[in-house]
């Protein structure tokens, strides 16, 4: 992925490192667009192809994802014979924050809900979120500023109507979360504590130390489990959607079981896809911060039933994924650490980028340093990895006790490997973090296919081509709840017949385009964990 | 790390080869061990990859993604915990004066802790579960909840508790109640009020 012949070794760099070394001033920045074009992984040659079939035919798409979008289904009609059928009002697919918020919103309004999720309920990207959630609540802040920051951060590719909807939900989302029992950090005066982050014009991120996602997820998980109208099916990945006879409306889904591979059909008025992101596709060979279930299943299912997707060539590589210790490869060090003042240093011990520039710019700058031989080489048994320093010891010197107070997760995670960020700088490298695009939706989370909603990371349009910190957690709750409400207002009496007509349609398109039909999707689990799913 | 020596261990009854520095999850994948279903976040926060460990004559529980392999170790991945037996709806609490009595209705076992330390020994996050349960039983919900701050809801303590107190869910109850009744931040309330008056917000989602 990245070549760096002259890079020095971790041991050598560690020996050279001094937390009080004098730093040269930051060199003048080159134009961000030039930097992105030269170094951002989205622009790597050969990484993007044009889609040939489906609602986005002709659009650019990362090739690993294109292979899955233009693949055969894993089941056909013969598999459905004798499969047990369950009816409910709303089927939610995915048990992260978006799925739980949607299920609760629908259930609170009297709907019968099934929430089916691939792994354990709450096993998700949501539970790992650290930094926090945006809401414009400070006196000097406003909804307008939040909208502007979001659109600017997304390089003005976001949909202003969706952004406005997310932003205006902000303060009420926080209130709703508190009502569910979520705690947030407070100031001495009782206000919610807010922090700033890259791309924000003012402090707007509320948080629960660096465990915001864990706190959110355990509370929502408990609320869902406790709710009488929600039935939870764990270890039950959705492997296909179901359509009406004409293949034009989504009327349910086929769920498999990780335990015994048996299929179940759920027949319903509306399906809400909340399957999260794609990190485990390891686009361009990158490590990822995502959980094991982030294999882009939702995009595959939505595309096959005809939903339009967007921005499939735009992914977020978070600048600070851990390189060392190896078992935490790709795992995130929250941007909050840089927001608190931690600097990035190359192998020469010098700064090379404004640490709080937008994420894509910071990532591109790190990749440039590594490619120019100013990276640090980490020992690995499989393949060599490179990185730069995140200078946490210097931060600790400047603000003693801060890391322990505000970043207990960071300290706890590295402790097991004998690393202390208060003394040891952290070796970091960009890590595949977030799917900027996804299913096209309206302000209710409705996709272009009737009966099918998409919320959370699987949807697109809000973050344009670059997400700023804290907007994902806001979006999943705001849009999750919007979709939960909208999904039950559609009062038609539900499907008579469930079919795989859309699967047949896709198969015909594949044949016509002369495309190989060997590959099947969704993937459900990455191949290296496939020993599990494969048998 | 380079050139590390391989050694044997068993995972779910199957012999596996690994080297120092690998986690149990990495070893299970590398050896294609079946029935490994609880793996999720790989950083110790989703609480899913619960294992039973037998090593040097000692039996312990842990999270597989945070446990490094050792020669001769025997590992069994545990099935998920069954659904909780304690039920409540946080919106049904009328006011905060009645919480303590409601707590004992919902979690009647919590007052019967026999101080066996089962929960404390099980907790992969080093939480003083037993002490926290004592605080909860005497109505100190805020303090008890704070002790569960790093709880990842692996429910290994629930597994261990002979009184079926469900300490993990007690902890979460304490945290939720504290936010639900006592977190009233002026800056948030002020903004909500401004939005209500200007009708800019979409209105409440409740
Ligand atoms: C390490 C990390 C830190 C982050 N920090 C922040 C932050 O500080 N602030 C912020 O705003 N955002 C942050 N993000 C982003 C944010 O957490 C996610 O974008 C967001 O939580 C996604 O929520 P979701 O509900 O859409 O998806 P997820 O939370 O990922 O949930 C998706 C669920 O769907 C399930 N699923 C997947 N496929 C299937 C299938 N086929 N069938 C059934 N179920 C399926 C998965 O198992 C999972 O349970 C972070 C992300 C990561 C990875
Ligand atoms: S308190 Fe219980 S549920 Fe929480 S981390 Fe410890 S053992 Fe797991
Ligand atoms: S395991 Fe149960 S009975 Fe034993 S100390 Fe913990 S809470 Fe008390």
Tab-separated table of C-alpha atoms in Angstrom, chain A residues 48-480:
chain	number	residue	atom	x	y	z
A	48	UNK	CA	-12.394	3.315	-8.719
A	49	UNK	CA	-14.418	1.707	-11.528
A	50	UNK	CA	-17.709	2.512	-13.269
A	51	UNK	CA	-20.771	0.488	-12.321
A	52	UNK	CA	-22.253	-1.358	-15.289
A	53	UNK	CA	-25.672	-2.460	-14.066
A	54	UNK	CA	-28.268	-1.256	-11.583
A	55	UNK	CA	-29.649	2.120	-10.546
A	56	UNK	CA	-26.193	3.690	-10.505
A	57	UNK	CA	-24.948	2.329	-13.837
A	58	UNK	CA	-22.279	4.699	-15.108
A	59	UNK	CA	-21.349	6.032	-11.652
A	60	UNK	CA	-17.912	5.731	-10.080
A	61	UNK	CA	-17.485	3.184	-7.313
A	62	UNK	CA	-14.609	1.684	-5.326
A	63	UNK	CA	-13.805	-1.557	-7.095
A	64	UNK	CA	-14.051	-3.828	-4.037
A	65	UNK	CA	-17.566	-2.517	-3.466
A	66	UNK	CA	-18.512	-2.664	-7.144
A	67	UNK	CA	-17.683	-6.380	-7.134
A	68	UNK	CA	-20.227	-6.911	-4.388
A	69	UNK	CA	-22.928	-4.629	-5.792
A	70	UNK	CA	-22.770	-6.465	-9.113
A	71	UNK	CA	-22.851	-9.976	-7.688
A	72	UNK	CA	-25.309	-12.841	-7.499
A	73	UNK	CA	-27.650	-13.302	-4.539
A	74	UNK	CA	-26.755	-16.030	-2.069
A	75	UNK	CA	-30.237	-17.585	-2.305
A	76	UNK	CA	-32.864	-18.246	-4.955
A	77	UNK	CA	-36.532	-19.243	-4.946
A	78	UNK	CA	-35.809	-22.895	-4.253
A	79	UNK	CA	-34.304	-21.926	-0.900
A	80	UNK	CA	-37.517	-20.252	0.204
A	81	UNK	CA	-39.756	-23.304	-0.067
A	82	UNK	CA	-40.792	-24.381	3.410
A	83	UNK	CA	-39.032	-21.471	5.093
A	84	UNK	CA	-40.991	-20.309	8.176
A	85	UNK	CA	-42.672	-16.910	7.830
A	86	UNK	CA	-43.151	-14.327	10.571
A	87	UNK	CA	-45.292	-11.214	10.170
A	88	UNK	CA	-44.722	-7.851	11.821
A	89	UNK	CA	-45.345	-4.175	11.120
A	90	UNK	CA	-41.742	-3.075	10.855
A	91	UNK	CA	-38.556	-5.050	10.343
A	92	UNK	CA	-35.383	-3.297	11.396
A	93	UNK	CA	-32.180	-4.827	10.053
A	94	UNK	CA	-29.115	-3.968	12.121
A	95	UNK	CA	-28.679	-3.567	15.854
A	96	UNK	CA	-26.450	-0.514	16.144
A	97	UNK	CA	-27.548	2.937	17.234
A	98	UNK	CA	-29.602	3.703	14.129
A	99	UNK	CA	-31.451	0.393	14.264
A	100	UNK	CA	-32.251	0.723	17.971
A	101	UNK	CA	-33.475	4.308	17.588
A	102	UNK	CA	-35.700	3.290	14.676
A	103	UNK	CA	-37.080	0.262	16.516
A	104	UNK	CA	-37.860	2.317	19.619
A	105	UNK	CA	-39.568	5.068	17.624
A	106	UNK	CA	-41.789	2.585	15.807
A	107	UNK	CA	-42.541	0.564	18.941
A	108	UNK	CA	-43.391	3.673	20.975
A	109	UNK	CA	-46.113	4.318	18.441
A	110	UNK	CA	-47.661	0.914	18.826
A	111	UNK	CA	-46.053	-0.999	15.967
A	112	UNK	CA	-44.909	-4.587	16.334
A	113	UNK	CA	-41.204	-4.595	15.544
A	114	UNK	CA	-38.637	-7.256	14.806
A	115	UNK	CA	-35.041	-6.122	15.104
A	116	UNK	CA	-32.747	-8.622	13.397
A	117	UNK	CA	-29.024	-8.185	13.744
A	118	UNK	CA	-25.995	-10.020	12.491
A	119	UNK	CA	-24.046	-10.388	15.704
A	120	UNK	CA	-25.048	-9.553	19.252
A	121	UNK	CA	-27.399	-6.619	19.725
A	122	UNK	CA	-25.172	-3.571	20.075
A	123	UNK	CA	-22.185	-5.201	18.445
A	124	UNK	CA	-21.649	-2.364	16.003
A	125	UNK	CA	-19.658	0.673	15.010
A	126	UNK	CA	-21.814	2.692	17.370
A	127	UNK	CA	-20.472	1.002	20.496
A	128	UNK	CA	-16.920	1.952	19.513
A	129	UNK	CA	-17.546	5.650	18.908
A	130	UNK	CA	-15.406	7.698	21.195
A	131	UNK	CA	-15.288	11.388	20.504
A	132	UNK	CA	-18.878	12.456	20.810
A	133	UNK	CA	-21.975	13.786	19.152
A	134	UNK	CA	-22.686	17.202	17.672
A	135	UNK	CA	-25.523	19.446	18.766
A	136	UNK	CA	-25.595	23.233	18.495
A	137	UNK	CA	-26.372	24.106	22.105
A	138	UNK	CA	-23.783	26.682	23.131
A	139	UNK	CA	-24.962	30.328	23.258
A	140	UNK	CA	-22.524	31.475	20.562
A	141	UNK	CA	-23.503	28.577	18.314
A	142	UNK	CA	-26.541	28.219	16.060
A	143	UNK	CA	-28.259	25.730	13.788
A	144	UNK	CA	-27.045	27.762	10.823
A	145	UNK	CA	-23.424	27.421	11.862
A	146	UNK	CA	-23.829	23.694	12.317
A	147	UNK	CA	-25.328	23.417	8.821
A	148	UNK	CA	-22.501	25.491	7.335
A	149	UNK	CA	-19.750	23.499	9.025
A	150	UNK	CA	-21.300	20.222	7.869
A	151	UNK	CA	-21.669	21.317	4.257
A	152	UNK	CA	-18.207	22.853	4.154
A	153	UNK	CA	-16.633	19.782	5.776
A	154	UNK	CA	-18.331	17.630	3.122
A	155	UNK	CA	-16.828	19.730	0.321
A	156	UNK	CA	-20.341	21.040	-0.480
A	157	UNK	CA	-21.435	17.684	-1.840
A	158	UNK	CA	-24.000	17.054	0.910
A	159	UNK	CA	-27.753	17.415	0.446
A	160	UNK	CA	-28.735	20.665	2.216
A	161	UNK	CA	-32.249	19.402	3.062
A	162	UNK	CA	-30.872	16.323	4.815
A	163	UNK	CA	-28.237	18.358	6.609
A	164	UNK	CA	-30.865	20.833	7.827
A	165	UNK	CA	-33.032	17.965	9.066
A	166	UNK	CA	-30.151	16.396	10.969
A	167	UNK	CA	-29.058	19.689	12.487
A	168	UNK	CA	-32.500	20.781	13.644
A	169	UNK	CA	-32.966	17.427	15.358
A	170	UNK	CA	-29.696	17.958	17.279
A	171	UNK	CA	-30.756	19.445	20.625
A	172	UNK	CA	-33.844	17.235	20.829
A	173	UNK	CA	-31.785	14.127	20.068
A	174	UNK	CA	-29.617	14.883	23.102
A	175	UNK	CA	-32.698	15.411	25.254
A	176	UNK	CA	-34.171	12.115	24.010
A	177	UNK	CA	-30.930	10.277	24.766
A	178	UNK	CA	-30.856	11.700	28.294
A	179	UNK	CA	-34.433	10.602	28.737
A	180	UNK	CA	-33.435	7.073	27.711
A	181	UNK	CA	-30.798	7.286	30.413
A	182	UNK	CA	-27.620	8.335	28.631
A	183	UNK	CA	-25.102	10.355	30.634
A	184	UNK	CA	-22.933	13.157	29.282
A	185	UNK	CA	-19.943	15.055	30.582
A	186	UNK	CA	-20.898	18.239	32.435
A	187	UNK	CA	-19.085	21.417	33.386
A	188	UNK	CA	-18.897	22.537	36.997
A	189	UNK	CA	-21.989	24.656	36.387
A	190	UNK	CA	-24.005	21.714	35.079
A	191	UNK	CA	-23.896	22.627	31.404
A	192	UNK	CA	-23.154	19.897	28.916
A	193	UNK	CA	-19.442	20.051	28.221
A	194	UNK	CA	-18.687	20.714	24.567
A	195	UNK	CA	-15.490	20.285	22.586
A	196	UNK	CA	-14.246	21.478	19.265
A	197	UNK	CA	-12.919	19.245	16.538
A	198	UNK	CA	-11.539	19.396	13.012
A	199	UNK	CA	-13.779	21.396	10.699
A	200	UNK	CA	-15.939	22.886	13.479
A	201	UNK	CA	-16.180	26.664	13.760
A	202	UNK	CA	-17.032	26.432	17.457
A	203	UNK	CA	-17.271	23.927	20.317
A	204	UNK	CA	-20.254	21.694	19.578
A	205	UNK	CA	-19.384	18.123	20.518
A	206	UNK	CA	-21.023	16.707	23.618
A	207	UNK	CA	-19.586	13.485	24.909
A	208	UNK	CA	-19.243	10.938	27.662
A	209	UNK	CA	-15.476	11.098	28.170
A	210	UNK	CA	-14.126	8.947	25.297
A	211	UNK	CA	-16.808	6.303	25.745
A	212	UNK	CA	-19.658	8.139	24.049
A	213	UNK	CA	-20.609	5.237	21.800
A	214	UNK	CA	-20.427	2.649	24.566
A	215	UNK	CA	-22.634	4.754	26.816
A	216	UNK	CA	-25.112	5.368	23.994
A	217	UNK	CA	-25.186	1.769	22.873
A	218	UNK	CA	-25.562	0.100	26.259
A	219	UNK	CA	-28.454	2.422	27.102
A	220	UNK	CA	-30.246	1.913	23.775
A	221	UNK	CA	-29.606	-1.815	23.866
A	222	UNK	CA	-31.206	-2.037	27.302
A	223	UNK	CA	-34.148	0.133	26.197
A	224	UNK	CA	-34.744	-2.139	23.206
A	225	UNK	CA	-34.441	-5.346	25.203
A	226	UNK	CA	-36.852	-3.979	27.805
A	227	UNK	CA	-39.442	-2.910	25.241
A	228	UNK	CA	-42.332	-5.372	25.010
A	229	UNK	CA	-43.214	-4.561	21.393
A	230	UNK	CA	-39.710	-5.248	20.059
A	231	UNK	CA	-38.564	-8.772	19.369
A	232	UNK	CA	-34.789	-9.074	18.987
A	233	UNK	CA	-33.227	-11.710	16.739
A	234	UNK	CA	-29.483	-11.892	17.273
A	235	UNK	CA	-26.957	-13.769	15.115
A	236	UNK	CA	-29.463	-13.337	12.288
A	237	UNK	CA	-27.936	-11.626	9.275
A	238	UNK	CA	-30.259	-10.474	6.514
A	239	UNK	CA	-29.056	-12.092	3.318
A	240	UNK	CA	-31.741	-10.854	0.934
A	241	UNK	CA	-34.714	-8.510	0.801
A	242	UNK	CA	-38.123	-9.577	-0.495
A	243	UNK	CA	-40.163	-7.726	-3.078
A	244	UNK	CA	-43.736	-7.778	-4.319
A	245	UNK	CA	-44.668	-9.642	-7.500
A	246	UNK	CA	-43.417	-6.869	-9.696
A	247	UNK	CA	-40.160	-6.537	-7.806
A	248	UNK	CA	-40.916	-2.916	-7.053
A	249	UNK	CA	-41.744	-2.667	-3.387
A	250	UNK	CA	-39.829	-4.021	-0.445
A	251	UNK	CA	-42.083	-6.288	1.609
A	252	UNK	CA	-39.735	-8.177	3.889
A	253	UNK	CA	-36.418	-9.954	4.154
A	254	UNK	CA	-34.763	-13.334	4.406
A	255	UNK	CA	-32.667	-13.846	7.502
A	256	UNK	CA	-30.074	-16.498	8.027
A	257	UNK	CA	-28.669	-17.796	11.288
A	258	UNK	CA	-25.003	-17.729	12.203
A	259	UNK	CA	-25.692	-20.577	14.605
A	260	UNK	CA	-27.147	-23.156	12.211
A	261	UNK	CA	-27.516	-21.494	8.800
A	262	UNK	CA	-31.297	-21.905	8.819
A	263	UNK	CA	-33.409	-19.350	6.960
A	264	UNK	CA	-36.391	-17.360	8.183
A	265	UNK	CA	-38.691	-15.033	6.274
A	266	UNK	CA	-40.063	-11.845	7.777
A	267	UNK	CA	-43.028	-10.327	5.981
A	268	UNK	CA	-43.747	-6.730	6.796
A	269	UNK	CA	-45.081	-3.346	5.703
A	270	UNK	CA	-41.729	-1.593	5.905
A	271	UNK	CA	-38.113	-2.570	6.203
A	272	UNK	CA	-35.587	-0.245	7.805
A	273	UNK	CA	-32.009	-0.986	6.815
A	274	UNK	CA	-29.572	0.060	9.535
A	275	UNK	CA	-26.630	-2.167	8.712
A	276	UNK	CA	-23.821	0.354	9.128
A	277	UNK	CA	-20.629	0.641	7.112
A	278	UNK	CA	-18.018	-1.150	5.004
A	279	UNK	CA	-14.716	-0.982	6.908
A	280	UNK	CA	-14.239	-4.737	6.822
A	281	UNK	CA	-14.037	-4.665	3.038
A	282	UNK	CA	-10.544	-3.189	3.682
A	283	UNK	CA	-10.728	-0.950	0.614
A	284	UNK	CA	-7.341	-0.356	-0.996
A	285	UNK	CA	-5.816	-2.782	1.488
A	286	UNK	CA	-6.273	-0.454	4.465
A	287	UNK	CA	-6.757	-1.587	8.042
A	288	UNK	CA	-10.040	-0.471	9.589
A	289	UNK	CA	-11.464	0.946	12.775
A	290	UNK	CA	-14.779	-0.810	12.170
A	291	UNK	CA	-16.337	-3.780	13.923
A	292	UNK	CA	-16.349	-7.224	12.344
A	293	UNK	CA	-19.841	-6.924	10.887
A	294	UNK	CA	-19.126	-3.845	8.767
A	295	UNK	CA	-19.141	-5.630	5.412
A	296	UNK	CA	-21.478	-3.387	3.420
A	297	UNK	CA	-24.370	-5.865	3.362
A	298	UNK	CA	-26.996	-3.127	3.429
A	299	UNK	CA	-25.632	-1.485	0.284
A	300	UNK	CA	-25.685	-4.821	-1.528
A	301	UNK	CA	-29.272	-5.609	-0.502
A	302	UNK	CA	-30.530	-2.111	-1.289
A	303	UNK	CA	-28.834	-2.032	-4.676
A	304	UNK	CA	-30.188	-5.401	-5.718
A	305	UNK	CA	-33.764	-4.361	-5.007
A	306	UNK	CA	-33.238	-1.246	-7.111
A	307	UNK	CA	-32.427	1.514	-4.637
A	308	UNK	CA	-30.272	4.351	-5.825
A	309	UNK	CA	-27.001	4.865	-3.964
A	310	UNK	CA	-24.606	7.801	-3.981
A	311	UNK	CA	-20.967	8.825	-3.411
A	312	UNK	CA	-19.710	5.251	-3.698
A	313	UNK	CA	-16.239	6.500	-4.493
A	314	UNK	CA	-15.843	8.499	-1.299
A	315	UNK	CA	-14.683	6.961	1.958
A	316	UNK	CA	-13.231	8.380	5.087
A	317	UNK	CA	-9.803	7.303	6.224
A	318	UNK	CA	-9.403	8.480	9.777
A	319	UNK	CA	-5.927	9.930	10.290
A	320	UNK	CA	-5.129	8.238	13.576
A	321	UNK	CA	-5.547	4.483	13.489
A	322	UNK	CA	-3.134	2.585	15.721
A	323	UNK	CA	-0.310	0.727	14.014
A	324	UNK	CA	1.188	-0.654	17.183
A	325	UNK	CA	0.451	-2.828	19.199
A	326	UNK	CA	-0.383	-5.157	16.286
A	327	UNK	CA	-3.556	-6.642	17.774
A	328	UNK	CA	-5.062	-3.153	17.764
A	329	UNK	CA	-4.037	-2.483	14.183
A	330	UNK	CA	-6.417	0.017	12.583
A	331	UNK	CA	-8.173	0.765	15.868
A	332	UNK	CA	-9.012	4.347	16.457
A	333	UNK	CA	-7.432	7.047	18.544
A	334	UNK	CA	-10.232	9.560	18.730
A	335	UNK	CA	-9.851	12.931	17.101
A	336	UNK	CA	-10.643	14.297	20.558
A	337	UNK	CA	-6.991	13.721	21.444
A	338	UNK	CA	-5.875	16.048	18.666
A	339	UNK	CA	-8.675	18.451	19.534
A	340	UNK	CA	-7.223	18.540	23.059
A	341	UNK	CA	-3.870	19.559	21.576
A	342	UNK	CA	-1.900	16.455	20.627
A	343	UNK	CA	0.427	16.984	17.645
A	344	UNK	CA	1.447	14.728	14.773
A	345	UNK	CA	5.189	14.309	14.230
A	346	UNK	CA	7.069	12.531	11.476
A	347	UNK	CA	10.178	10.387	11.891
A	348	UNK	CA	12.294	13.537	12.013
A	349	UNK	CA	10.266	14.650	15.011
A	350	UNK	CA	8.691	17.528	13.086
A	351	UNK	CA	5.128	18.662	12.481
A	352	UNK	CA	3.861	18.446	8.914
A	353	UNK	CA	0.165	19.368	8.944
A	354	UNK	CA	-2.383	21.381	10.885
A	355	UNK	CA	-3.657	18.579	13.114
A	356	UNK	CA	-7.209	19.934	13.043
A	357	UNK	CA	-7.514	20.336	9.291
A	358	UNK	CA	-10.326	18.207	7.815
A	359	UNK	CA	-9.765	14.468	8.237
A	360	UNK	CA	-9.137	13.739	4.571
A	361	UNK	CA	-6.417	16.399	4.457
A	362	UNK	CA	-4.680	15.157	7.613
A	363	UNK	CA	-4.790	11.576	6.323
A	364	UNK	CA	-3.360	12.573	2.965
A	365	UNK	CA	-0.563	14.447	4.725
A	366	UNK	CA	0.349	11.387	6.812
A	367	UNK	CA	0.391	9.205	3.694
A	368	UNK	CA	2.661	11.750	2.051
A	369	UNK	CA	5.112	11.660	4.969
A	370	UNK	CA	5.199	7.868	4.885
A	371	UNK	CA	5.676	7.742	1.148
A	372	UNK	CA	8.463	10.297	1.342
A	373	UNK	CA	10.359	8.072	3.772
A	374	UNK	CA	9.577	10.192	6.821
A	375	UNK	CA	7.500	7.420	8.389
A	376	UNK	CA	8.265	4.983	11.176
A	377	UNK	CA	8.313	1.257	10.510
A	378	UNK	CA	6.504	-1.057	12.876
A	379	UNK	CA	7.527	-4.695	13.293
A	380	UNK	CA	4.851	-7.137	12.117
A	381	UNK	CA	4.954	-10.810	11.413
A	382	UNK	CA	2.774	-10.635	8.317
A	383	UNK	CA	3.596	-7.371	6.617
A	384	UNK	CA	5.313	-4.176	7.520
A	385	UNK	CA	3.269	-1.225	8.612
A	386	UNK	CA	4.250	2.401	8.765
A	387	UNK	CA	3.097	5.365	10.748
A	388	UNK	CA	3.885	8.709	12.329
A	389	UNK	CA	3.828	9.787	15.963
A	390	UNK	CA	0.783	11.070	17.742
A	391	UNK	CA	2.565	13.005	20.451
A	392	UNK	CA	0.511	12.191	23.531
A	393	UNK	CA	3.353	12.583	26.088
A	394	UNK	CA	3.778	16.236	25.087
A	395	UNK	CA	0.054	16.753	25.626
A	396	UNK	CA	0.352	15.121	29.028
A	397	UNK	CA	3.199	17.492	29.939
A	398	UNK	CA	1.185	20.502	28.853
A	399	UNK	CA	-1.994	19.385	30.600
A	400	UNK	CA	-1.090	16.872	33.306
A	401	UNK	CA	-3.863	14.398	34.108
A	402	UNK	CA	-5.895	15.246	31.025
A	403	UNK	CA	-5.456	11.892	29.314
A	404	UNK	CA	-6.566	9.994	32.367
A	405	UNK	CA	-9.561	12.264	32.957
A	406	UNK	CA	-10.895	12.511	29.444
A	407	UNK	CA	-9.524	9.494	27.586
A	408	UNK	CA	-9.816	6.477	29.866
A	409	UNK	CA	-10.639	4.203	26.939
A	410	UNK	CA	-7.387	5.039	25.193
A	411	UNK	CA	-5.364	4.340	28.324
A	412	UNK	CA	-7.240	1.142	29.107
A	413	UNK	CA	-6.857	-0.315	25.645
A	414	UNK	CA	-3.125	0.122	25.352
A	415	UNK	CA	-2.444	-0.870	28.974
A	416	UNK	CA	-2.794	-4.580	28.166
A	417	UNK	CA	0.051	-4.269	25.686
A	418	UNK	CA	2.320	-2.439	28.115
A	419	UNK	CA	2.009	0.923	26.399
A	420	UNK	CA	1.256	4.129	28.279
A	421	UNK	CA	0.284	7.067	26.049
A	422	UNK	CA	1.308	9.448	28.808
A	423	UNK	CA	4.922	8.328	28.332
A	424	UNK	CA	4.927	6.612	24.943
A	425	UNK	CA	3.966	8.437	21.771
A	426	UNK	CA	1.529	6.413	19.664
A	427	UNK	CA	2.322	5.123	16.195
A	428	UNK	CA	-0.594	5.997	13.920
A	429	UNK	CA	-1.569	5.670	10.265
A	430	UNK	CA	-4.813	6.422	8.392
A	431	UNK	CA	-7.414	3.711	8.849
A	432	UNK	CA	-10.563	2.999	6.828
A	433	UNK	CA	-13.218	4.494	9.018
A	434	UNK	CA	-16.440	5.630	7.451
A	435	UNK	CA	-18.599	5.295	4.396
A	436	UNK	CA	-19.423	8.876	3.406
A	437	UNK	CA	-22.069	7.901	0.871
A	438	UNK	CA	-24.729	5.211	0.811
A	439	UNK	CA	-28.406	4.789	-0.033
A	440	UNK	CA	-30.136	7.922	-1.318
A	441	UNK	CA	-32.789	8.955	1.228
A	442	UNK	CA	-35.277	11.733	1.898
A	443	UNK	CA	-35.803	13.484	5.244
A	444	UNK	CA	-37.790	10.481	6.502
A	445	UNK	CA	-35.024	8.052	5.640
A	446	UNK	CA	-37.065	6.627	2.736
A	447	UNK	CA	-35.004	5.201	-0.112
A	448	UNK	CA	-36.036	5.332	-3.762
A	449	UNK	CA	-37.715	1.914	-3.325
A	450	UNK	CA	-41.176	1.993	-1.685
A	451	UNK	CA	-41.292	0.216	1.656
A	452	UNK	CA	-37.527	0.427	2.137
A	453	UNK	CA	-35.886	2.882	4.517
A	454	UNK	CA	-32.185	3.308	5.175
A	455	UNK	CA	-30.721	5.051	8.211
A	456	UNK	CA	-27.311	5.577	9.697
A	457	UNK	CA	-24.030	4.831	8.021
A	458	UNK	CA	-25.695	2.763	5.269
A	459	UNK	CA	-27.436	5.900	4.000
A	460	UNK	CA	-25.788	8.745	2.111
A	461	UNK	CA	-26.133	12.412	1.339
A	462	UNK	CA	-25.580	14.069	4.687
A	463	UNK	CA	-21.826	14.101	4.949
A	464	UNK	CA	-21.027	14.845	1.328
A	465	UNK	CA	-17.537	13.596	0.625
A	466	UNK	CA	-16.094	13.984	4.104
A	467	UNK	CA	-17.780	13.637	7.479
A	468	UNK	CA	-16.844	15.870	10.376
A	469	UNK	CA	-16.613	14.375	13.837
A	470	UNK	CA	-19.783	13.892	15.837
A	471	UNK	CA	-22.274	14.073	12.987
A	472	UNK	CA	-22.594	10.311	12.560
A	473	UNK	CA	-23.855	9.715	16.063
A	474	UNK	CA	-26.297	12.580	15.636
A	475	UNK	CA	-27.518	11.326	12.304
A	476	UNK	CA	-28.155	7.757	13.445
A	477	UNK	CA	-30.471	8.837	16.244
A	478	UNK	CA	-32.207	11.677	14.390
A	479	UNK	CA	-32.826	9.774	11.171
A	480	UNK	CA	-33.349	6.484	12.992
